Amino acid sequence: MSQGKDRVVLAYSGGLDTSVAIGWIQEQTGQEVIAVAVDVGQGGEDLQVIRQRALDCGAVEAYVVDARDEFANDYLVPAIKANSMYQGRYPLVSALSRPLISKHLVKAARQFGGSTVAHGCTGKGNDQVRFEVSITSIAPDLKCIAPVRDLALTRDVAIDYANKHSLPIETTKHNPFSIDQNVWGRAIETGFLEDIWNAPTKDVYNYTDDPTYPPLPDEVEITFEQGVPVALDGQKKSVLEIVQELNRRAGAQGIGRIDIVEDRLVGIKSREIYEAPAAIVLINAHEELENVTLEREQARFKKRVDLRWGELVYDGQWFSPLKQSLDAFVDSTQLYVSGTVRMTLHGGRAVVTGRKSDTSLYDFNLATYETGDTFDQSHSRGFIEIYGLSAKQAAARDARFGRGLQL
Ligand code: ARG
C-alpha cells in the first residue's frame, strides 16, 4: 500500500464538523481521508447511513464498527471492577470511550494504510489528550492532527464550507449544548450551563426522567461473578444487556443525574452535567459486594488504587504501563467478588437492601449480639491495651511538657 503513506484516518461522528473535516483535511494537507465511525451505544443514526454520508462527503474509505459489546466487556467491566468515579462523582463516560475509538482508528490506519489520525476535538478539553495519547501509546509511528485546533476549522467556516459544497448534512440546526453520549451515560456542557450558578433545565436531560415524580419503586437483583455483572433478577445476560436494561429502569427513576464542576487535565475547571443511571447502580452494587467479600486491608488499599485508576483513565492514560499494572492488581482482588446484591430503585436513589454470596467474609456467628456468638470478647481488652499504647505514651509526654489537650 504505497499510497497509504499520505492517508489520514478521521474519527467520524456523522455530524457537521467531522463531515466538513473530510474535505477540509484533503484541501489543507493534500491527503486522502478514511472515515471511521464507532458505535459505542451513542444512539442516533444507523451506521450504514453514517458510512454513506462519509463517502458522499469525499472519504476514500469508510470503516464502521458496532463496538458496543467490546465497549461493555473490555472497558466498562474494568471500570466497574475499579468502582471508577472521577472526583468521587463522574463515572468516566467519555473517558472510557476514547481509548476504544482510538484502537479502531489505529486498526483502520493499518488496514487502509494511514500515517496520520485526525479527530474533531477542540484544543481546550480532555478528549484531544485521550485520543492522541491513546493512539501514540498503541502505535508510536502515527501522527495526530485535530482540524478544529490545528487547521482553523471553526464552526462558521464549517457551515460556509458545507453550504458551498452542498454537503449532505444539516447546517441550520443549532444545539445549545455540547453533548457526548454512549451506553455508559451522557455528558452535557456549554451554553447557559457555563454560568455555574444556573440550574440545569429539563431539556438538558435525556437518559433520565425527573426523580421528583417517580413511578413505583423498582426492586432489582444484580449478580456478579468475579466482579463482572452476569445476571439481572436471576436472568443471565451480557454486560451490554445489563447496562441497557439498568439504564431504562434506573433512568425511569431519575437515578444518575450529576452536576459537577470538575478539574480537566488541561488545567481548566469546567461545569458538566452527566446522566449515568446504569453506571451509578452497577458501581454501588459492586462496591457493596466488595464490602462483603474483600479482606479489610485489601479493601482499604484497593480504594486508593481505584482512585488512581480513575485519575489515569480521566487523564487519557488507558494504555499506559501504570494503568496496566493497576488493572492486574484490581483483577487479583476480584477472585471472590461473586454474589447477588438487591437494590431498590426509587426517586433518584439506588439503595442496597440485601446481599448474598457463597464467598462472603461476613460471619453471622462473629457479628451477632444474640446467643451463639463465637467472638471471645475477653480478648478485646488486651488488644486495645496494646493497640492504644503508642498514642498513650505520646499523650503522657505532652502532659509532662504542659501540652496536653486543653479541656
Ligand atoms: N468533561 C467530560 C470528560 O472530560 C466530558 C467531555 C465530553 N464532551 C462533552 N461535550 N460534554 O470526560
GROMACS .gro file of C-alpha atoms and ligand atoms in nm:
model
  419
    1MET     CA    1   0.000   0.000   0.000
    2SER     CA    2   0.234   0.275  -0.116
    3GLN     CA    3  -0.029   0.548  -0.142
    4GLY     CA    4  -0.116   0.465   0.220
    5LYS     CA    5   0.162   0.690   0.342
    6ASP     CA    6  -0.044   1.002   0.270
    7ARG     CA    7  -0.373   0.895   0.414
    8VAL     CA    8  -0.545   1.043   0.715
    9VAL     CA    9  -0.779   0.835   0.932
   10LEU     CA   10  -1.057   1.055   1.075
   11ALA     CA   11  -1.273   0.981   1.380
   12TYR     CA   12  -1.609   1.047   1.215
   13SER     CA   13  -1.933   1.113   1.406
   14GLY     CA   14  -2.159   1.187   1.110
   15GLY     CA   15  -2.217   1.544   1.234
   16LEU     CA   16  -2.138   1.879   1.072
   17ASP     CA   17  -1.781   1.932   1.196
   18THR     CA   18  -1.639   1.594   1.105
   19SER     CA   19  -1.832   1.582   0.775
   20VAL     CA   20  -1.668   1.908   0.671
   21ALA     CA   21  -1.333   1.787   0.811
   22ILE     CA   22  -1.320   1.518   0.539
   23GLY     CA   23  -1.288   1.772   0.257
   24TRP     CA   24  -1.108   2.029   0.471
   25ILE     CA   25  -0.825   1.790   0.560
   26GLN     CA   26  -0.787   1.691   0.194
   27GLU     CA   27  -0.766   2.059   0.089
   28GLN     CA   28  -0.531   2.164   0.367
   29THR     CA   29  -0.294   1.866   0.366
   30GLY     CA   30  -0.337   1.709   0.023
   31GLN     CA   31  -0.401   1.373   0.186
   32GLU     CA   32  -0.688   1.132   0.130
   33VAL     CA   33  -0.927   1.072   0.419
   34ILE     CA   34  -1.055   0.744   0.561
   35ALA     CA   35  -1.359   0.795   0.787
   36VAL     CA   36  -1.404   0.576   1.094
   37ALA     CA   37  -1.733   0.560   1.287
   38VAL     CA   38  -1.750   0.354   1.606
   39ASP     CA   39  -2.081   0.264   1.770
   40VAL     CA   40  -2.037   0.276   2.149
   41GLY     CA   41  -2.412   0.298   2.208
   42GLN     CA   42  -2.448   0.670   2.138
   43GLY     CA   43  -2.780   0.603   1.962
   44GLY     CA   44  -2.889   0.819   1.671
   45GLU     CA   45  -2.833   0.723   1.312
   46ASP     CA   46  -2.769   0.383   1.160
   47LEU     CA   47  -2.401   0.304   1.098
   48GLN     CA   48  -2.466   0.239   0.727
   49VAL     CA   49  -2.625   0.584   0.689
   50ILE     CA   50  -2.320   0.740   0.854
   51ARG     CA   51  -2.090   0.533   0.633
   52GLN     CA   52  -2.264   0.652   0.316
   53ARG     CA   53  -2.251   1.016   0.431
   54ALA     CA   54  -1.875   0.988   0.486
   55LEU     CA   55  -1.834   0.859   0.131
   56ASP     CA   56  -2.066   1.131  -0.004
   57CYS     CA   57  -1.854   1.393   0.174
   58GLY     CA   58  -1.546   1.265  -0.007
   59ALA     CA   59  -1.390   0.997   0.212
   60VAL     CA   60  -1.196   0.737   0.007
   61GLU     CA   61  -1.287   0.464   0.254
   62ALA     CA   62  -1.533   0.439   0.541
   63TYR     CA   63  -1.484   0.194   0.827
   64VAL     CA   64  -1.781   0.145   1.060
   65VAL     CA   65  -1.795  -0.088   1.356
   66ASP     CA   66  -2.055  -0.185   1.615
   67ALA     CA   67  -1.825  -0.190   1.918
   68ARG     CA   68  -2.097  -0.191   2.185
   69ASP     CA   69  -2.020  -0.535   2.327
   70GLU     CA   70  -1.648  -0.469   2.312
   71PHE     CA   71  -1.706  -0.141   2.496
   72ALA     CA   72  -1.912  -0.316   2.764
   73ASN     CA   73  -1.682  -0.617   2.814
   74ASP     CA   74  -1.338  -0.458   2.780
   75TYR     CA   75  -1.392  -0.101   2.902
   76LEU     CA   76  -1.699  -0.086   3.127
   77VAL     CA   77  -1.616  -0.408   3.314
   78PRO     CA   78  -1.272  -0.279   3.426
   79ALA     CA   79  -1.443   0.047   3.527
   80ILE     CA   80  -1.694  -0.145   3.739
   81LYS     CA   81  -1.418  -0.356   3.898
   82ALA     CA   82  -1.233  -0.034   3.988
   83ASN     CA   83  -1.554   0.141   4.108
   84SER     CA   84  -1.436   0.426   3.891
   85MET     CA   85  -1.566   0.772   3.982
   86TYR     CA   86  -1.351   1.073   3.895
   87GLN     CA   87  -1.363   1.327   4.179
   88GLY     CA   88  -1.593   1.082   4.354
   89ARG     CA   89  -1.884   1.163   4.122
   90TYR     CA   90  -1.817   1.117   3.749
   91PRO     CA   91  -1.821   0.759   3.614
   92LEU     CA   92  -1.586   0.846   3.323
   93VAL     CA   93  -1.845   0.825   3.046
   94SER     CA   94  -1.642   0.998   2.770
   95ALA     CA   95  -1.305   0.900   2.913
   96LEU     CA   96  -1.384   0.528   2.869
   97SER     CA   97  -1.492   0.552   2.505
   98ARG     CA   98  -1.187   0.738   2.374
   99PRO     CA   99  -0.933   0.455   2.408
  100LEU     CA  100  -1.171   0.213   2.233
  101ILE     CA  101  -1.234   0.457   1.947
  102SER     CA  102  -0.857   0.514   1.929
  103LYS     CA  103  -0.799   0.140   1.897
  104HIS     CA  104  -1.033   0.123   1.597
  105LEU     CA  105  -0.872   0.431   1.442
  106VAL     CA  106  -0.536   0.254   1.459
  107LYS     CA  107  -0.690  -0.065   1.317
  108ALA     CA  108  -0.829   0.133   1.022
  109ALA     CA  109  -0.495   0.308   0.972
  110ARG     CA  110  -0.327  -0.034   0.947
  111GLN     CA  111  -0.597  -0.181   0.725
  112PHE     CA  112  -0.617   0.107   0.477
  113GLY     CA  113  -0.267   0.245   0.509
  114GLY     CA  114  -0.285   0.570   0.704
  115SER     CA  115   0.002   0.757   0.865
  116THR     CA  116  -0.198   1.025   1.048
  117VAL     CA  117  -0.505   1.011   1.272
  118ALA     CA  118  -0.746   1.306   1.298
  119HIS     CA  119  -1.022   1.381   1.548
  120GLY     CA  120  -1.280   1.657   1.588
  121CYS     CA  121  -1.184   1.782   1.935
  122THR     CA  122  -1.102   2.140   2.026
  123GLY     CA  123  -0.776   2.239   2.193
  124LYS     CA  124  -0.933   2.301   2.535
  125GLY     CA  125  -1.062   1.965   2.652
  126ASN     CA  126  -0.960   1.626   2.779
  127ASP     CA  127  -1.069   1.431   2.474
  128GLN     CA  128  -0.790   1.560   2.245
  129VAL     CA  129  -0.542   1.431   2.504
  130ARG     CA  130  -0.719   1.095   2.540
  131PHE     CA  131  -0.726   1.036   2.162
  132GLU     CA  132  -0.369   1.138   2.093
  133VAL     CA  133  -0.209   0.974   2.396
  134SER     CA  134  -0.408   0.652   2.331
  135ILE     CA  135  -0.317   0.647   1.961
  136THR     CA  136   0.053   0.702   2.014
  137SER     CA  137   0.055   0.454   2.304
  138ILE     CA  138  -0.075   0.184   2.068
  139ALA     CA  139   0.107   0.298   1.755
  140PRO     CA  140   0.406   0.527   1.824
  141ASP     CA  141   0.464   0.572   1.449
  142LEU     CA  142   0.132   0.751   1.384
  143LYS     CA  143   0.091   1.129   1.379
  144CYS     CA  144  -0.217   1.311   1.508
  145ILE     CA  145  -0.399   1.622   1.390
  146ALA     CA  146  -0.714   1.799   1.507
  147PRO     CA  147  -0.864   2.016   1.227
  148VAL     CA  148  -1.060   2.237   1.469
  149ARG     CA  149  -0.745   2.303   1.670
  150ASP     CA  150  -0.469   2.279   1.407
  151LEU     CA  151  -0.633   2.368   1.073
  152ALA     CA  152  -0.860   2.659   1.178
  153LEU     CA  153  -1.184   2.469   1.114
  154THR     CA  154  -1.419   2.690   1.316
  155ARG     CA  155  -1.796   2.643   1.332
  156ASP     CA  156  -1.859   2.935   1.090
  157VAL     CA  157  -1.605   2.801   0.843
  158ALA     CA  158  -1.771   2.458   0.866
  159ILE     CA  159  -2.119   2.598   0.793
  160ASP     CA  160  -1.991   2.800   0.493
  161TYR     CA  161  -1.796   2.502   0.362
  162ALA     CA  162  -2.092   2.264   0.392
  163ASN     CA  163  -2.324   2.510   0.213
  164LYS     CA  164  -2.072   2.591  -0.061
  165HIS     CA  165  -2.005   2.223  -0.135
  166SER     CA  166  -2.371   2.118  -0.078
  167LEU     CA  167  -2.264   1.850   0.168
  168PRO     CA  168  -2.548   1.614   0.270
  169ILE     CA  169  -2.557   1.750   0.627
  170GLU     CA  170  -2.784   1.986   0.823
  171THR     CA  171  -2.617   2.323   0.891
  172THR     CA  172  -2.908   2.515   1.043
  173LYS     CA  173  -2.983   2.301   1.348
  174HIS     CA  174  -2.808   2.464   1.641
  175ASN     CA  175  -2.781   2.269   1.964
  176PRO     CA  176  -2.720   2.500   2.261
  177PHE     CA  177  -2.516   2.227   2.432
  178SER     CA  178  -2.211   2.019   2.355
  179ILE     CA  179  -2.310   1.657   2.415
  180ASP     CA  180  -2.117   1.332   2.422
  181GLN     CA  181  -2.307   1.012   2.489
  182ASN     CA  182  -2.266   0.637   2.488
  183VAL     CA  183  -2.418   0.336   2.660
  184TRP     CA  184  -2.242   0.428   2.990
  185GLY     CA  185  -2.400   0.774   3.005
  186ARG     CA  186  -2.435   1.122   2.868
  187ALA     CA  187  -2.221   1.434   2.918
  188ILE     CA  188  -2.368   1.781   2.859
  189GLU     CA  189  -2.175   2.108   2.869
  190THR     CA  190  -2.161   2.469   2.741
  191GLY     CA  191  -2.447   2.711   2.675
  192PHE     CA  192  -2.614   2.858   2.983
  193LEU     CA  193  -2.453   2.581   3.195
  194GLU     CA  194  -2.125   2.777   3.173
  195ASP     CA  195  -2.270   3.006   3.443
  196ILE     CA  196  -2.219   2.766   3.730
  197TRP     CA  197  -2.499   2.925   3.932
  198ASN     CA  198  -2.756   2.834   3.662
  199ALA     CA  199  -2.955   2.522   3.744
  200PRO     CA  200  -2.996   2.270   3.462
  201THR     CA  201  -3.331   2.290   3.285
  202LYS     CA  202  -3.546   1.989   3.191
  203ASP     CA  203  -3.427   1.986   2.827
  204VAL     CA  204  -3.070   1.906   2.939
  205TYR     CA  205  -3.173   1.552   3.030
  206ASN     CA  206  -3.246   1.260   2.804
  207TYR     CA  207  -3.143   0.930   2.972
  208THR     CA  208  -3.330   1.009   3.296
  209ASP     CA  209  -3.682   1.114   3.395
  210ASP     CA  210  -3.743   1.374   3.666
  211PRO     CA  211  -3.684   1.198   4.001
  212THR     CA  212  -3.932   1.432   4.173
  213TYR     CA  213  -4.227   1.239   4.032
  214PRO     CA  214  -4.108   0.878   4.021
  215PRO     CA  215  -4.308   0.571   3.931
  216LEU     CA  216  -4.349   0.297   4.196
  217PRO     CA  217  -4.025   0.160   4.347
  218ASP     CA  218  -3.842  -0.095   4.132
  219GLU     CA  219  -3.654  -0.378   4.305
  220VAL     CA  220  -3.363  -0.533   4.117
  221GLU     CA  221  -3.119  -0.816   4.195
  222ILE     CA  222  -2.778  -0.786   4.031
  223THR     CA  223  -2.550  -1.091   4.022
  224PHE     CA  224  -2.173  -1.063   3.981
  225GLU     CA  225  -1.911  -1.329   3.908
  226GLN     CA  226  -1.558  -1.222   3.999
  227GLY     CA  227  -1.655  -0.858   3.973
  228VAL     CA  228  -1.837  -0.892   3.640
  229PRO     CA  229  -2.216  -0.835   3.627
  230VAL     CA  230  -2.368  -1.153   3.478
  231ALA     CA  231  -2.740  -1.154   3.562
  232LEU     CA  232  -3.038  -0.933   3.647
  233ASP     CA  233  -3.319  -1.075   3.860
  234GLY     CA  234  -3.170  -1.421   3.815
  235GLN     CA  235  -3.168  -1.398   3.432
  236LYS     CA  236  -2.828  -1.442   3.265
  237LYS     CA  237  -2.747  -1.150   3.036
  238SER     CA  238  -2.450  -0.997   2.857
  239VAL     CA  239  -2.286  -0.695   3.022
  240LEU     CA  240  -2.423  -0.476   2.742
  241GLU     CA  241  -2.778  -0.605   2.801
  242ILE     CA  242  -2.744  -0.546   3.177
  243VAL     CA  243  -2.624  -0.189   3.121
  244GLN     CA  244  -2.903  -0.120   2.872
  245GLU     CA  245  -3.175  -0.262   3.098
  246LEU     CA  246  -3.047  -0.072   3.403
  247ASN     CA  247  -3.032   0.249   3.201
  248ARG     CA  248  -3.403   0.204   3.127
  249ARG     CA  249  -3.509   0.102   3.479
  250ALA     CA  250  -3.288   0.337   3.680
  251GLY     CA  251  -3.337   0.615   3.423
  252ALA     CA  252  -3.714   0.593   3.477
  253GLN     CA  253  -3.648   0.659   3.847
  254GLY     CA  254  -3.427   0.961   3.772
  255ILE     CA  255  -3.115   0.789   3.907
  256GLY     CA  256  -2.769   0.903   3.795
  257ARG     CA  257  -2.806   1.279   3.742
  258ILE     CA  258  -2.477   1.450   3.826
  259ASP     CA  259  -2.399   1.824   3.827
  260ILE     CA  260  -2.031   1.894   3.890
  261VAL     CA  261  -1.752   2.145   3.839
  262GLU     CA  262  -1.460   1.920   3.751
  263ASP     CA  263  -1.087   1.959   3.703
  264ARG     CA  264  -0.984   1.898   3.344
  265LEU     CA  265  -0.636   1.771   3.272
  266VAL     CA  266  -0.556   2.092   3.079
  267GLY     CA  267  -0.599   2.297   3.397
  268ILE     CA  268  -0.946   2.438   3.335
  269LYS     CA  269  -1.235   2.389   3.577
  270SER     CA  270  -1.548   2.307   3.380
  271ARG     CA  271  -1.912   2.255   3.467
  272GLU     CA  272  -2.062   1.934   3.339
  273ILE     CA  273  -2.398   1.764   3.371
  274TYR     CA  274  -2.397   1.386   3.344
  275GLU     CA  275  -2.665   1.121   3.331
  276ALA     CA  276  -2.539   0.772   3.405
  277PRO     CA  277  -2.819   0.558   3.551
  278ALA     CA  278  -2.672   0.211   3.495
  279ALA     CA  279  -2.323   0.322   3.597
  280ILE     CA  280  -2.442   0.452   3.933
  281VAL     CA  281  -2.644   0.137   4.005
  282LEU     CA  282  -2.372  -0.108   3.899
  283ILE     CA  283  -2.087   0.067   4.078
  284ASN     CA  284  -2.288   0.097   4.400
  285ALA     CA  285  -2.388  -0.270   4.385
  286HIS     CA  286  -2.032  -0.381   4.306
  287GLU     CA  287  -1.885  -0.172   4.588
  288GLU     CA  288  -2.127  -0.327   4.837
  289LEU     CA  289  -2.040  -0.677   4.719
  290GLU     CA  290  -1.673  -0.590   4.776
  291ASN     CA  291  -1.763  -0.479   5.129
  292VAL     CA  292  -1.891  -0.831   5.188
  293THR     CA  293  -1.617  -1.027   5.012
  294LEU     CA  294  -1.286  -0.837   5.032
  295GLU     CA  295  -1.049  -0.877   5.326
  296ARG     CA  296  -1.023  -0.548   5.518
  297GLU     CA  297  -0.664  -0.449   5.431
  298GLN     CA  298  -0.707  -0.545   5.066
  299ALA     CA  299  -1.030  -0.341   5.057
  300ARG     CA  300  -0.866  -0.036   5.215
  301PHE     CA  301  -0.571  -0.044   4.981
  302LYS     CA  302  -0.795  -0.103   4.680
  303LYS     CA  303  -0.977   0.226   4.748
  304ARG     CA  304  -0.651   0.409   4.677
  305VAL     CA  305  -0.588   0.204   4.365
  306ASP     CA  306  -0.944   0.272   4.246
  307LEU     CA  307  -0.889   0.645   4.290
  308ARG     CA  308  -0.563   0.643   4.094
  309TRP     CA  309  -0.712   0.417   3.827
  310GLY     CA  310  -0.992   0.670   3.772
  311GLU     CA  311  -0.749   0.961   3.752
  312LEU     CA  312  -0.531   0.780   3.498
  313VAL     CA  313  -0.830   0.695   3.280
  314TYR     CA  314  -0.965   1.051   3.307
  315ASP     CA  315  -0.620   1.180   3.208
  316GLY     CA  316  -0.603   0.966   2.892
  317GLN     CA  317  -0.359   0.702   3.022
  318TRP     CA  318  -0.573   0.394   2.943
  319PHE     CA  319  -0.289   0.213   2.762
  320SER     CA  320  -0.012   0.331   2.996
  321PRO     CA  321   0.215   0.095   3.190
  322LEU     CA  322   0.088   0.214   3.530
  323LYS     CA  323  -0.276   0.169   3.431
  324GLN     CA  324  -0.196  -0.184   3.309
  325SER     CA  325  -0.026  -0.268   3.639
  326LEU     CA  326  -0.321  -0.131   3.836
  327ASP     CA  327  -0.554  -0.344   3.621
  328ALA     CA  328  -0.357  -0.650   3.727
  329PHE     CA  329  -0.395  -0.553   4.094
  330VAL     CA  330  -0.767  -0.484   4.058
  331ASP     CA  331  -0.822  -0.815   3.876
  332SER     CA  332  -0.640  -1.001   4.153
  333THR     CA  333  -0.884  -0.858   4.409
  334GLN     CA  334  -1.193  -0.980   4.222
  335LEU     CA  335  -1.142  -1.355   4.276
  336TYR     CA  336  -1.416  -1.375   4.543
  337VAL     CA  337  -1.631  -1.078   4.435
  338SER     CA  338  -1.920  -1.305   4.338
  339GLY     CA  339  -2.278  -1.295   4.461
  340THR     CA  340  -2.602  -1.102   4.438
  341VAL     CA  341  -2.695  -0.753   4.556
  342ARG     CA  342  -3.059  -0.646   4.589
  343MET     CA  343  -3.140  -0.278   4.537
  344THR     CA  344  -3.447  -0.061   4.545
  345LEU     CA  345  -3.452   0.198   4.267
  346HIS     CA  346  -3.674   0.490   4.353
  347GLY     CA  347  -3.696   0.867   4.325
  348GLY     CA  348  -3.338   0.933   4.215
  349ARG     CA  349  -3.177   0.687   4.453
  350ALA     CA  350  -3.045   0.333   4.424
  351VAL     CA  351  -3.037   0.181   4.773
  352VAL     CA  352  -2.889  -0.157   4.862
  353THR     CA  353  -3.131  -0.364   5.073
  354GLY     CA  354  -2.964  -0.706   5.072
  355ARG     CA  355  -2.660  -0.905   4.966
  356LYS     CA  356  -2.573  -1.275   4.944
  357SER     CA  357  -2.252  -1.451   4.843
  358ASP     CA  358  -2.103  -1.800   4.871
  359THR     CA  359  -1.763  -1.631   4.907
  360SER     CA  360  -1.874  -1.384   5.174
  361LEU     CA  361  -1.644  -1.297   5.465
  362TYR     CA  362  -1.942  -1.186   5.672
  363ASP     CA  363  -1.972  -1.434   5.961
  364PHE     CA  364  -2.309  -1.417   6.135
  365ASN     CA  365  -2.175  -1.600   6.442
  366LEU     CA  366  -1.892  -1.349   6.482
  367ALA     CA  367  -2.113  -1.046   6.425
  368THR     CA  368  -2.423  -1.140   6.623
  369TYR     CA  369  -2.518  -0.994   6.963
  370GLU     CA  370  -2.759  -1.285   7.011
  371THR     CA  371  -2.672  -1.617   7.174
  372GLY     CA  372  -2.445  -1.838   6.965
  373ASP     CA  373  -2.184  -1.560   6.948
  374THR     CA  374  -1.840  -1.714   6.875
  375PHE     CA  375  -1.636  -1.395   6.926
  376ASP     CA  376  -1.442  -1.408   7.258
  377GLN     CA  377  -1.490  -1.054   7.392
  378SER     CA  378  -1.230  -1.105   7.667
  379HIS     CA  379  -0.955  -1.078   7.402
  380SER     CA  380  -1.054  -0.721   7.319
  381ARG     CA  381  -0.922  -0.580   7.648
  382GLY     CA  382  -0.563  -0.683   7.575
  383PHE     CA  383  -0.593  -0.588   7.210
  384ILE     CA  384  -0.700  -0.231   7.294
  385GLU     CA  385  -0.428  -0.201   7.561
  386ILE     CA  386  -0.153  -0.270   7.310
  387TYR     CA  387  -0.318  -0.103   7.011
  388GLY     CA  388  -0.354   0.226   7.205
  389LEU     CA  389  -0.015   0.210   7.375
  390SER     CA  390   0.189   0.435   7.146
  391ALA     CA  391  -0.072   0.717   7.150
  392LYS     CA  392  -0.099   0.681   7.529
  393GLN     CA  393   0.280   0.720   7.568
  394ALA     CA  394   0.276   1.031   7.348
  395ALA     CA  395  -0.011   1.183   7.549
  396ALA     CA  396   0.179   1.127   7.872
  397ARG     CA  397   0.482   1.312   7.727
  398ASP     CA  398   0.257   1.601   7.614
  399ALA     CA  399   0.128   1.624   7.971
  400ARG     CA  400   0.484   1.635   8.109
  401PHE     CA  401   0.564   1.931   7.883
  402GLY     CA  402   0.236   2.111   7.957
  403ARG     CA  403   0.100   2.044   7.607
  404GLY     CA  404  -0.187   1.815   7.700
  405LEU     CA  405  -0.522   1.877   7.529
  406GLN     CA  406  -0.689   2.177   7.700
  407LEU     CA  407  -1.027   2.069   7.835
  408ARG     N1  408  -1.582   1.654   3.080
  408ARG     C1  409  -1.605   1.518   3.045
  408ARG     C2  410  -1.477   1.442   3.027
  408ARG     O1  411  -1.375   1.503   3.013
  408ARG     C3  412  -1.694   1.503   2.925
  408ARG     C4  413  -1.644   1.557   2.796
  408ARG     C5  414  -1.735   1.519   2.684
  408ARG     N2  415  -1.777   1.622   2.597
  408ARG     C6  416  -1.889   1.696   2.605
  408ARG     N3  417  -1.922   1.762   2.502
  408ARG     N4  418  -1.965   1.704   2.710
  408ARG     O2  419  -1.475   1.323   3.028
   0.00000   0.00000   0.00000
